Amino acid sequence: MRILAIETSCDETAIAIVECSGNETSARFTVLGNALLSQVEIHKEYGGVVPMLAKREHQKNLPHILDKAIAEANVPLQDIDAIAVTAGPGLEPALWVGINFAKALALVWNKPLVAVNHMEGHLLASLSEKIGEQLSISNLQFPILALLISGGHTELVLMKKWLEYELVGQTRDDAVGEAFDKVARMLGLPYPGGLEISRLAEEVRSLGFVNPSSDEGFTKPFILPRPMIDSGTCDFSFAGLKTAVLYLLKKIPDISEKEKQHIAHEFENAVADVLWKKTALALEQTSAQTLVIGGGVSANTHIRRVFKNSVDIRYPQVTLRIPTASLTTDNAVMIAIAGYYHASRKEFVTDIVANGNLSLAQH
Ligand code: KG4
Ligand code: ZN
């Protein structure tokens, strides 16, 4: 089955054409065409995504992105079997652009339409492994625990059966990507901040020292809190960590580049500590056999390393799936993958309503 998928939930305009085969337990995907345009440069000057600007850019760019994906895939229209589109969660003005475009294509081309939950896209795509030129989802043991970490979400979700989700824990305030972006802004780093913080923190690690000492001009090491780390629940909180950075910065009027690096490093360590501790608790509580991390923040080098090492040492019986770099941040291939799972079940729709708060799982 060939799926044409559209993603416009935030600031990436993306269309992918993916050849999908196999069943739920053993599925294969070949990306035939994949066109993506990031709006980062446009939103940068505002320090975050402006929904109305995102909407305007999606409207302007979707037709070109479609031409590009079709040209790359070199597949005649009659060979597309279904159209999948992100229905939520995300920015509603942005979601509507993709939905209306998908509905128009489905009508004109006479193709069935599939509504996709963006977080399910992150989850299922992150379960895939790259084998040669293909992505493969196979050999997975249930239950599957997913840590979904993005700009708008931080949640632990349990999948006991294909496409059935239970919420194990979630953030009570900021999403982890949001905390990365806000702390980056406080440090004067450009949007989106996650990557910038990671770059600074990795520099500190590559220099081989963990705690800045007085010989480097610091009076004492920077220590940030690990909010709710011992709460005994799988819920998270990142607002306090962000505020702690704010108070710390108030005490350093003329901050040096080195001090910024060390704050970025300590912030990233605090985030990774909390994410791992909560995930470990969820692994214990759910006896999950597979752990997957997905969402934009799963691109983070340190978090990937912490999860790989910790699973190896503490849960060697658990299979860890971490997405390949191109599948971490928003893309349309993940929407095609999730779309295929629903299209295989013939879950087609005739109308779609954008839902900015669409949830994947409930307690
Ligand atoms: O999944 P995503 O592309 O969009 C949403 O669905 O929100 O995630 C975007 C988030 C942003 O907050 C961005 O700063 C963060 O992912 N991010 C990172 C890294 N790359 C992207 N955070 C930490 N380290 C990174 N390397
Ligand atoms: Zn996302």
mmCIF file of C-alpha atoms and ligand atoms in Angstrom:
data_model
loop_
_atom_site.group_PDB
_atom_site.id
_atom_site.type_symbol
_atom_site.label_atom_id
_atom_site.label_comp_id
_atom_site.label_asym_id
_atom_site.label_seq_id
_atom_site.Cartn_x
_atom_site.Cartn_y
_atom_site.Cartn_z
ATOM 1 C CA MET A 1 0.000 0.000 0.000
ATOM 2 C CA ARG A 2 1.302 3.452 -0.901
ATOM 3 C CA ILE A 3 0.511 6.236 1.521
ATOM 4 C CA LEU A 4 0.886 9.934 0.893
ATOM 5 C CA ALA A 5 1.192 11.626 4.276
ATOM 6 C CA ILE A 6 0.925 15.287 5.241
ATOM 7 C CA GLU A 7 2.264 16.897 8.422
ATOM 8 C CA THR A 8 1.621 20.552 9.348
ATOM 9 C CA SER A 9 1.053 20.453 13.112
ATOM 10 C CA CYS A 10 3.785 22.920 14.014
ATOM 11 C CA ASP A 11 6.539 24.632 12.023
ATOM 12 C CA GLU A 12 7.507 21.902 9.570
ATOM 13 C CA THR A 13 5.627 21.543 6.288
ATOM 14 C CA ALA A 14 6.152 17.946 5.236
ATOM 15 C CA ILE A 15 4.825 15.433 2.720
ATOM 16 C CA ALA A 16 6.071 11.877 2.312
ATOM 17 C CA ILE A 17 5.117 9.066 -0.039
ATOM 18 C CA VAL A 18 5.833 5.729 1.582
ATOM 19 C CA GLU A 19 5.463 2.200 0.273
ATOM 20 C CA CYS A 20 4.147 0.124 3.179
ATOM 21 C CA SER A 21 3.819 -3.639 3.447
ATOM 22 C CA GLY A 22 3.356 -6.437 5.959
ATOM 23 C CA ASN A 23 1.130 -6.668 8.988
ATOM 24 C CA GLU A 24 1.130 -5.023 12.420
ATOM 25 C CA THR A 25 3.726 -7.334 13.920
ATOM 26 C CA SER A 26 6.027 -7.186 10.940
ATOM 27 C CA ALA A 27 5.721 -4.081 8.794
ATOM 28 C CA ARG A 28 8.133 -2.636 6.238
ATOM 29 C CA PHE A 29 8.356 0.871 4.880
ATOM 30 C CA THR A 30 10.242 2.267 1.906
ATOM 31 C CA VAL A 31 10.335 6.035 1.671
ATOM 32 C CA LEU A 32 9.770 6.868 -1.997
ATOM 33 C CA GLY A 33 9.510 10.614 -1.632
ATOM 34 C CA ASN A 34 10.123 12.853 1.365
ATOM 35 C CA ALA A 35 9.892 16.630 1.147
ATOM 36 C CA LEU A 36 10.174 18.844 4.202
ATOM 37 C CA LEU A 37 10.473 22.571 4.672
ATOM 38 C CA SER A 38 11.340 23.909 8.092
ATOM 39 C CA GLN A 39 10.058 27.361 9.068
ATOM 40 C CA VAL A 40 12.653 27.767 11.822
ATOM 41 C CA GLU A 41 14.293 30.803 10.199
ATOM 42 C CA ILE A 42 10.917 32.602 10.061
ATOM 43 C CA HIS A 43 9.959 31.945 13.707
ATOM 44 C CA LYS A 44 13.481 32.476 15.070
ATOM 45 C CA GLU A 45 13.118 36.237 15.428
ATOM 46 C CA TYR A 46 10.034 35.731 17.637
ATOM 47 C CA GLY A 47 11.798 33.174 19.846
ATOM 48 C CA GLY A 48 9.102 30.540 19.215
ATOM 49 C CA VAL A 49 6.478 29.393 16.738
ATOM 50 C CA VAL A 50 3.841 32.012 15.844
ATOM 51 C CA PRO A 51 0.684 30.036 14.899
ATOM 52 C CA MET A 52 -0.656 32.485 12.299
ATOM 53 C CA LEU A 53 2.725 32.728 10.592
ATOM 54 C CA ALA A 54 2.975 28.931 10.590
ATOM 55 C CA LYS A 55 -0.463 28.744 8.962
ATOM 56 C CA ARG A 56 0.500 31.246 6.258
ATOM 57 C CA GLU A 57 3.761 29.418 5.489
ATOM 58 C CA HIS A 58 2.066 25.996 5.308
ATOM 59 C CA GLN A 59 -0.507 27.433 2.874
ATOM 60 C CA LYS A 60 2.220 28.945 0.732
ATOM 61 C CA ASN A 61 4.486 25.904 0.742
ATOM 62 C CA LEU A 62 2.259 22.820 0.643
ATOM 63 C CA PRO A 63 1.724 22.831 -3.171
ATOM 64 C CA HIS A 64 5.518 23.001 -3.797
ATOM 65 C CA ILE A 65 6.228 20.369 -1.173
ATOM 66 C CA LEU A 66 3.655 18.104 -2.836
ATOM 67 C CA ASP A 67 5.273 18.586 -6.269
ATOM 68 C CA LYS A 68 8.672 17.830 -4.772
ATOM 69 C CA ALA A 69 7.532 14.651 -2.991
ATOM 70 C CA ILE A 70 5.726 13.391 -6.107
ATOM 71 C CA ALA A 71 8.699 14.142 -8.374
ATOM 72 C CA GLU A 72 11.066 12.354 -6.001
ATOM 73 C CA ALA A 73 8.796 9.325 -5.632
ATOM 74 C CA ASN A 74 8.085 9.198 -9.357
ATOM 75 C CA VAL A 75 4.829 7.368 -8.659
ATOM 76 C CA PRO A 76 1.703 7.978 -10.772
ATOM 77 C CA LEU A 77 -1.252 9.324 -8.810
ATOM 78 C CA GLN A 78 -3.335 6.209 -9.412
ATOM 79 C CA ASP A 79 -0.711 4.227 -7.470
ATOM 80 C CA ILE A 80 -1.317 6.173 -4.252
ATOM 81 C CA ASP A 81 -3.715 4.124 -2.118
ATOM 82 C CA ALA A 82 -4.527 6.463 0.763
ATOM 83 C CA ILE A 83 -3.882 9.937 2.129
ATOM 84 C CA ALA A 84 -2.919 10.346 5.775
ATOM 85 C CA VAL A 85 -2.837 13.648 7.606
ATOM 86 C CA THR A 86 -2.075 14.853 11.129
ATOM 87 C CA ALA A 87 -5.346 15.729 12.901
ATOM 88 C CA GLY A 88 -3.697 16.800 16.196
ATOM 89 C CA PRO A 89 -2.258 17.554 18.657
ATOM 90 C CA GLY A 90 -0.573 20.753 17.528
ATOM 91 C CA LEU A 91 -1.380 24.329 16.578
ATOM 92 C CA GLU A 92 -4.939 24.355 15.259
ATOM 93 C CA PRO A 93 -4.471 27.031 12.566
ATOM 94 C CA ALA A 94 -1.503 25.028 11.267
ATOM 95 C CA LEU A 95 -3.304 21.669 11.501
ATOM 96 C CA TRP A 96 -6.271 22.977 9.500
ATOM 97 C CA VAL A 97 -4.046 23.815 6.525
ATOM 98 C CA GLY A 98 -2.823 20.216 6.244
ATOM 99 C CA ILE A 99 -6.294 18.790 6.846
ATOM 100 C CA ASN A 100 -7.968 20.943 4.194
ATOM 101 C CA PHE A 101 -5.208 20.145 1.725
ATOM 102 C CA ALA A 102 -5.535 16.405 2.424
ATOM 103 C CA LYS A 103 -9.320 16.537 2.077
ATOM 104 C CA ALA A 104 -9.039 18.341 -1.261
ATOM 105 C CA LEU A 105 -6.531 15.784 -2.581
ATOM 106 C CA ALA A 106 -8.676 12.886 -1.388
ATOM 107 C CA LEU A 107 -11.696 14.373 -3.136
ATOM 108 C CA VAL A 108 -9.994 15.251 -6.412
ATOM 109 C CA TRP A 109 -7.976 12.020 -6.627
ATOM 110 C CA ASN A 110 -10.740 9.879 -5.152
ATOM 111 C CA LYS A 111 -8.575 8.350 -2.414
ATOM 112 C CA PRO A 112 -9.486 7.267 1.115
ATOM 113 C CA LEU A 113 -8.454 9.535 3.971
ATOM 114 C CA VAL A 114 -6.824 8.616 7.306
ATOM 115 C CA ALA A 115 -6.604 10.906 10.359
ATOM 116 C CA VAL A 116 -3.372 10.484 12.329
ATOM 117 C CA ASN A 117 -2.473 11.427 15.895
ATOM 118 C CA HIS A 118 0.912 13.179 15.719
ATOM 119 C CA MET A 119 2.160 11.497 18.935
ATOM 120 C CA GLU A 120 1.209 8.075 17.599
ATOM 121 C CA GLY A 121 3.293 8.959 14.545
ATOM 122 C CA HIS A 122 6.290 9.718 16.787
ATOM 123 C CA LEU A 123 5.722 6.498 18.735
ATOM 124 C CA LEU A 124 5.298 4.057 15.837
ATOM 125 C CA ALA A 125 8.066 5.600 13.717
ATOM 126 C CA SER A 126 10.428 5.407 16.688
ATOM 127 C CA LEU A 127 9.748 1.672 16.927
ATOM 128 C CA SER A 128 11.172 1.200 13.442
ATOM 129 C CA GLU A 129 14.711 0.128 12.683
ATOM 130 C CA LYS A 130 16.608 1.055 9.549
ATOM 131 C CA ILE A 131 17.493 -2.089 7.650
ATOM 132 C CA GLY A 132 19.243 -1.218 4.405
ATOM 133 C CA GLU A 133 17.013 1.272 2.625
ATOM 134 C CA GLN A 134 13.897 0.182 4.510
ATOM 135 C CA LEU A 135 12.363 0.908 7.881
ATOM 136 C CA SER A 136 11.163 -2.193 9.664
ATOM 137 C CA ILE A 137 8.860 -2.659 12.648
ATOM 138 C CA SER A 138 9.225 -6.254 13.788
ATOM 139 C CA ASN A 139 10.327 -8.588 16.597
ATOM 140 C CA LEU A 140 8.738 -6.521 19.339
ATOM 141 C CA GLN A 141 7.599 -7.925 22.657
ATOM 142 C CA PHE A 142 4.600 -6.414 24.467
ATOM 143 C CA PRO A 143 3.954 -4.493 26.595
ATOM 144 C CA ILE A 144 5.744 -1.597 24.952
ATOM 145 C CA LEU A 145 6.538 1.472 27.066
ATOM 146 C CA ALA A 146 7.009 4.749 25.187
ATOM 147 C CA LEU A 147 8.598 7.915 26.510
ATOM 148 C CA LEU A 148 7.337 10.674 24.234
ATOM 149 C CA ILE A 149 9.298 13.897 24.579
ATOM 150 C CA SER A 150 8.644 16.838 22.294
ATOM 151 C CA GLY A 151 8.011 20.565 22.279
ATOM 152 C CA GLY A 152 4.442 20.128 23.480
ATOM 153 C CA HIS A 153 4.452 16.739 25.218
ATOM 154 C CA THR A 154 6.189 14.725 27.886
ATOM 155 C CA GLU A 155 4.448 11.466 28.585
ATOM 156 C CA LEU A 156 4.972 7.813 29.385
ATOM 157 C CA VAL A 157 2.527 5.666 27.450
ATOM 158 C CA LEU A 158 1.984 1.930 27.628
ATOM 159 C CA MET A 159 0.947 -0.078 24.577
ATOM 160 C CA LYS A 160 -0.306 -3.514 25.647
ATOM 161 C CA LYS A 161 -1.687 -4.317 22.214
ATOM 162 C CA TRP A 162 -1.211 -2.634 18.852
ATOM 163 C CA LEU A 163 -2.757 0.849 18.840
ATOM 164 C CA GLU A 164 -4.171 0.615 22.385
ATOM 165 C CA TYR A 165 -2.613 3.109 24.740
ATOM 166 C CA GLU A 166 -2.650 3.753 28.459
ATOM 167 C CA LEU A 167 -1.189 6.840 30.099
ATOM 168 C CA VAL A 168 1.417 5.953 32.745
ATOM 169 C CA GLY A 169 2.708 9.442 33.503
ATOM 170 C CA GLN A 170 2.870 12.946 32.088
ATOM 171 C CA THR A 171 4.189 16.391 32.810
ATOM 172 C CA ARG A 172 2.187 18.480 35.225
ATOM 173 C CA ASP A 173 3.417 21.719 33.662
ATOM 174 C CA ASP A 174 5.977 22.351 30.897
ATOM 175 C CA ALA A 175 6.923 19.818 28.268
ATOM 176 C CA VAL A 176 10.587 18.921 28.247
ATOM 177 C CA GLY A 177 11.205 20.447 24.781
ATOM 178 C CA GLU A 178 9.519 23.629 25.979
ATOM 179 C CA ALA A 179 11.880 23.711 28.981
ATOM 180 C CA PHE A 180 14.881 23.263 26.652
ATOM 181 C CA ASP A 181 13.638 26.092 24.436
ATOM 182 C CA LYS A 182 12.881 28.459 27.337
ATOM 183 C CA VAL A 183 16.204 27.832 29.087
ATOM 184 C CA ALA A 184 18.003 28.341 25.782
ATOM 185 C CA ARG A 185 16.262 31.685 25.426
ATOM 186 C CA MET A 186 17.344 32.693 28.945
ATOM 187 C CA LEU A 187 20.914 31.831 27.963
ATOM 188 C CA GLY A 188 20.604 33.979 24.840
ATOM 189 C CA LEU A 189 20.738 30.984 22.504
ATOM 190 C CA PRO A 190 18.739 30.931 19.254
ATOM 191 C CA TYR A 191 15.424 29.081 18.765
ATOM 192 C CA PRO A 192 14.904 26.113 18.743
ATOM 193 C CA GLY A 193 17.044 25.817 21.807
ATOM 194 C CA GLY A 194 17.260 22.072 22.377
ATOM 195 C CA LEU A 195 19.995 21.548 19.872
ATOM 196 C CA GLU A 196 21.956 24.588 21.097
ATOM 197 C CA ILE A 197 21.862 23.483 24.742
ATOM 198 C CA SER A 198 22.976 20.048 23.676
ATOM 199 C CA ARG A 199 25.889 21.525 21.717
ATOM 200 C CA LEU A 200 27.120 23.526 24.730
ATOM 201 C CA ALA A 201 26.667 20.640 27.157
ATOM 202 C CA GLU A 202 28.531 18.231 24.884
ATOM 203 C CA GLU A 203 31.439 20.681 24.739
ATOM 204 C CA VAL A 204 31.703 20.565 28.526
ATOM 205 C CA ARG A 205 31.659 16.748 28.463
ATOM 206 C CA SER A 206 34.264 16.588 25.714
ATOM 207 C CA LEU A 207 36.575 18.724 27.862
ATOM 208 C CA GLY A 208 36.310 16.004 30.454
ATOM 209 C CA PHE A 209 35.324 17.938 33.552
ATOM 210 C CA VAL A 210 32.025 17.669 35.264
ATOM 211 C CA ASN A 211 32.048 20.243 38.027
ATOM 212 C CA PRO A 212 33.468 23.647 37.294
ATOM 213 C CA SER A 213 36.016 24.533 39.941
ATOM 214 C CA SER A 214 37.628 27.690 41.246
ATOM 215 C CA ASP A 215 40.616 27.327 38.882
ATOM 216 C CA GLU A 216 38.202 27.879 36.009
ATOM 217 C CA GLY A 217 36.892 31.026 37.610
ATOM 218 C CA PHE A 218 33.810 29.528 39.280
ATOM 219 C CA THR A 219 33.217 29.921 42.972
ATOM 220 C CA LYS A 220 31.068 26.789 43.229
ATOM 221 C CA PRO A 221 29.536 24.255 40.863
ATOM 222 C CA PHE A 222 26.100 24.975 39.436
ATOM 223 C CA ILE A 223 23.546 22.618 40.888
ATOM 224 C CA LEU A 224 19.981 22.529 39.628
ATOM 225 C CA PRO A 225 17.031 20.625 41.119
ATOM 226 C CA ARG A 226 15.667 17.326 39.750
ATOM 227 C CA PRO A 227 11.952 18.129 40.211
ATOM 228 C CA MET A 228 9.706 15.312 41.459
ATOM 229 C CA ILE A 229 12.498 12.782 41.027
ATOM 230 C CA ASP A 230 11.564 10.963 44.239
ATOM 231 C CA SER A 231 7.810 11.561 44.086
ATOM 232 C CA GLY A 232 7.109 7.865 43.581
ATOM 233 C CA THR A 233 4.875 8.637 40.591
ATOM 234 C CA CYS A 234 5.650 8.560 36.882
ATOM 235 C CA ASP A 235 4.609 12.203 36.481
ATOM 236 C CA PHE A 236 7.084 14.934 35.618
ATOM 237 C CA SER A 237 7.486 18.631 36.316
ATOM 238 C CA PHE A 238 9.878 20.936 34.482
ATOM 239 C CA ALA A 239 8.585 24.406 35.389
ATOM 240 C CA GLY A 240 10.608 24.486 38.647
ATOM 241 C CA LEU A 241 13.791 23.530 36.851
ATOM 242 C CA LYS A 242 13.293 26.349 34.366
ATOM 243 C CA THR A 243 12.650 28.808 37.226
ATOM 244 C CA ALA A 244 15.761 27.572 39.022
ATOM 245 C CA VAL A 245 17.809 28.468 35.926
ATOM 246 C CA LEU A 246 16.185 31.911 35.910
ATOM 247 C CA TYR A 247 17.152 32.545 39.566
ATOM 248 C CA LEU A 248 20.645 31.245 38.974
ATOM 249 C CA LEU A 249 21.101 33.597 36.024
ATOM 250 C CA LYS A 250 19.891 36.560 38.093
ATOM 251 C CA LYS A 251 22.879 35.974 40.375
ATOM 252 C CA ILE A 252 25.345 36.113 37.453
ATOM 253 C CA PRO A 253 25.050 39.587 35.898
ATOM 254 C CA ASP A 254 27.931 39.294 33.395
ATOM 255 C CA ILE A 255 27.671 35.707 32.404
ATOM 256 C CA SER A 256 30.630 34.241 30.521
ATOM 257 C CA GLU A 257 30.419 31.724 27.672
ATOM 258 C CA LYS A 258 31.966 29.133 29.966
ATOM 259 C CA GLU A 259 29.331 29.701 32.640
ATOM 260 C CA LYS A 260 26.614 29.341 30.007
ATOM 261 C CA GLN A 261 28.116 26.048 28.928
ATOM 262 C CA HIS A 262 28.132 24.733 32.481
ATOM 263 C CA ILE A 263 24.544 25.782 33.111
ATOM 264 C CA ALA A 264 23.480 24.092 29.853
ATOM 265 C CA HIS A 265 25.383 20.992 30.959
ATOM 266 C CA GLU A 266 23.809 20.878 34.421
ATOM 267 C CA PHE A 267 20.346 21.567 32.982
ATOM 268 C CA GLU A 268 20.693 18.720 30.499
ATOM 269 C CA ASN A 269 21.956 16.389 33.227
ATOM 270 C CA ALA A 270 18.971 17.298 35.430
ATOM 271 C CA VAL A 271 16.527 16.604 32.579
ATOM 272 C CA ALA A 272 18.158 13.295 31.675
ATOM 273 C CA ASP A 273 18.247 12.193 35.356
ATOM 274 C CA VAL A 274 14.522 12.854 35.785
ATOM 275 C CA LEU A 275 13.538 11.293 32.456
ATOM 276 C CA TRP A 276 15.503 8.136 33.189
ATOM 277 C CA LYS A 277 14.375 7.794 36.827
ATOM 278 C CA LYS A 278 10.685 8.080 35.872
ATOM 279 C CA THR A 279 11.108 5.735 32.931
ATOM 280 C CA ALA A 280 12.856 3.169 35.148
ATOM 281 C CA LEU A 281 9.961 3.380 37.615
ATOM 282 C CA ALA A 282 7.485 2.904 34.763
ATOM 283 C CA LEU A 283 9.477 -0.113 33.503
ATOM 284 C CA GLU A 284 9.225 -1.649 36.989
ATOM 285 C CA GLN A 285 5.516 -0.880 37.314
ATOM 286 C CA THR A 286 4.504 -2.123 33.876
ATOM 287 C CA SER A 287 7.029 -4.959 33.304
ATOM 288 C CA ALA A 288 7.435 -3.612 29.792
ATOM 289 C CA GLN A 289 9.536 -5.766 27.469
ATOM 290 C CA THR A 290 10.245 -2.993 24.990
ATOM 291 C CA LEU A 291 11.136 0.640 25.649
ATOM 292 C CA VAL A 292 10.939 3.274 22.942
ATOM 293 C CA ILE A 293 11.732 6.970 23.086
ATOM 294 C CA GLY A 294 10.304 9.362 20.515
ATOM 295 C CA GLY A 295 9.606 13.033 19.770
ATOM 296 C CA GLY A 296 11.952 15.897 18.957
ATOM 297 C CA VAL A 297 13.860 15.743 22.253
ATOM 298 C CA SER A 298 14.820 12.126 21.534
ATOM 299 C CA ALA A 299 17.353 13.678 19.120
ATOM 300 C CA ASN A 300 19.337 14.725 22.203
ATOM 301 C CA THR A 301 22.730 13.017 22.269
ATOM 302 C CA HIS A 302 23.021 12.898 26.058
ATOM 303 C CA ILE A 303 19.507 11.560 26.632
ATOM 304 C CA ARG A 304 20.082 8.865 23.986
ATOM 305 C CA ARG A 305 23.366 7.912 25.662
ATOM 306 C CA VAL A 306 21.865 7.812 29.175
ATOM 307 C CA PHE A 307 19.008 5.606 27.992
ATOM 308 C CA LYS A 308 21.277 3.229 26.056
ATOM 309 C CA ASN A 309 23.727 2.810 28.940
ATOM 310 C CA SER A 310 21.088 2.560 31.650
ATOM 311 C CA VAL A 311 18.984 -0.007 29.796
ATOM 312 C CA ASP A 312 22.119 -2.063 29.027
ATOM 313 C CA ILE A 313 23.173 -2.101 32.656
ATOM 314 C CA ARG A 314 19.898 -2.197 34.571
ATOM 315 C CA TYR A 315 17.377 -3.750 32.190
ATOM 316 C CA PRO A 316 19.341 -5.951 29.764
ATOM 317 C CA GLN A 317 16.174 -7.994 29.115
ATOM 318 C CA VAL A 318 14.396 -4.899 27.745
ATOM 319 C CA THR A 319 14.706 -4.051 24.043
ATOM 320 C CA LEU A 320 15.378 -0.348 23.521
ATOM 321 C CA ARG A 321 14.283 1.374 20.322
ATOM 322 C CA ILE A 322 15.603 4.855 19.590
ATOM 323 C CA PRO A 323 14.629 6.554 16.314
ATOM 324 C CA THR A 324 17.146 7.288 13.592
ATOM 325 C CA ALA A 325 18.018 10.990 13.555
ATOM 326 C CA SER A 326 15.733 11.918 10.631
ATOM 327 C CA LEU A 327 12.711 10.467 12.448
ATOM 328 C CA THR A 328 13.191 12.312 15.745
ATOM 329 C CA THR A 329 11.859 15.773 14.926
ATOM 330 C CA ASP A 330 8.614 16.354 13.028
ATOM 331 C CA ASN A 331 8.363 14.712 9.610
ATOM 332 C CA ALA A 332 5.729 13.152 7.354
ATOM 333 C CA VAL A 333 7.251 9.655 7.200
ATOM 334 C CA MET A 334 6.039 9.068 10.767
ATOM 335 C CA ILE A 335 2.531 10.134 9.719
ATOM 336 C CA ALA A 336 2.649 7.661 6.818
ATOM 337 C CA ILE A 337 3.744 4.863 9.194
ATOM 338 C CA ALA A 338 0.921 5.525 11.666
ATOM 339 C CA GLY A 339 -1.451 6.079 8.721
ATOM 340 C CA TYR A 340 -0.594 2.615 7.389
ATOM 341 C CA TYR A 341 -1.516 0.954 10.696
ATOM 342 C CA HIS A 342 -4.946 2.599 10.578
ATOM 343 C CA ALA A 343 -5.449 2.157 6.828
ATOM 344 C CA SER A 344 -4.692 -1.569 7.249
ATOM 345 C CA ARG A 345 -7.628 -1.658 9.669
ATOM 346 C CA LYS A 346 -9.707 0.250 7.119
ATOM 347 C CA GLU A 347 -10.139 3.107 9.586
ATOM 348 C CA PHE A 348 -10.917 5.651 6.895
ATOM 349 C CA VAL A 349 -12.746 8.897 7.547
ATOM 350 C CA THR A 350 -14.752 11.277 5.404
ATOM 351 C CA ASP A 351 -14.199 14.363 7.528
ATOM 352 C CA ILE A 352 -11.474 15.487 9.931
ATOM 353 C CA VAL A 353 -11.604 18.209 12.545
ATOM 354 C CA ALA A 354 -8.328 19.680 13.801
ATOM 355 C CA ASN A 355 -7.856 19.033 17.507
ATOM 356 C CA GLY A 356 -4.987 20.910 19.095
ATOM 357 C CA ASN A 357 -5.293 18.870 22.289
ATOM 358 C CA LEU A 358 -5.905 15.452 20.773
ATOM 359 C CA SER A 359 -4.642 12.921 23.306
ATOM 360 C CA LEU A 360 -3.190 9.501 22.656
ATOM 361 C CA ALA A 361 -3.822 7.842 25.965
ATOM 362 C CA GLN A 362 -5.868 8.191 29.127
ATOM 363 C CA HIS A 363 -5.182 6.952 32.654
HETATM 364 O O1 KG4 B 1 8.634 16.608 17.965
HETATM 365 P P1 KG4 B 1 9.092 17.986 17.663
HETATM 366 O O2 KG4 B 1 9.904 18.202 16.398
HETATM 367 O O3 KG4 B 1 7.874 18.958 17.584
HETATM 368 C C1 KG4 B 1 6.787 18.830 18.444
HETATM 369 O O4 KG4 B 1 5.943 17.925 18.177
HETATM 370 O O5 KG4 B 1 6.781 19.567 19.460
HETATM 371 O O6 KG4 B 1 9.908 18.503 18.927
HETATM 372 C C2 KG4 B 1 10.458 19.788 18.961
HETATM 373 C C3 KG4 B 1 11.232 19.971 20.262
HETATM 374 C C4 KG4 B 1 11.730 21.390 20.461
HETATM 375 O O7 KG4 B 1 11.380 21.802 21.763
HETATM 376 C C5 KG4 B 1 13.235 21.268 20.305
HETATM 377 O O8 KG4 B 1 13.978 22.197 21.080
HETATM 378 C C6 KG4 B 1 13.476 19.850 20.789
HETATM 379 O O9 KG4 B 1 12.398 19.122 20.258
HETATM 380 N N1 KG4 B 1 14.747 19.303 20.313
HETATM 381 C C7 KG4 B 1 15.768 18.978 21.129
HETATM 382 C C8 KG4 B 1 16.826 18.552 20.296
HETATM 383 N N2 KG4 B 1 16.414 18.636 18.994
HETATM 384 C C9 KG4 B 1 15.126 19.109 19.029
HETATM 385 N N3 KG4 B 1 15.856 19.006 22.472
HETATM 386 C C10 KG4 B 1 17.019 18.608 23.021
HETATM 387 N N4 KG4 B 1 18.083 18.202 22.295
HETATM 388 C C11 KG4 B 1 18.035 18.155 20.941
HETATM 389 N N5 KG4 B 1 19.090 17.730 20.236
HETATM 390 ZN ZN ZN B 2 6.387 16.276 17.147
#
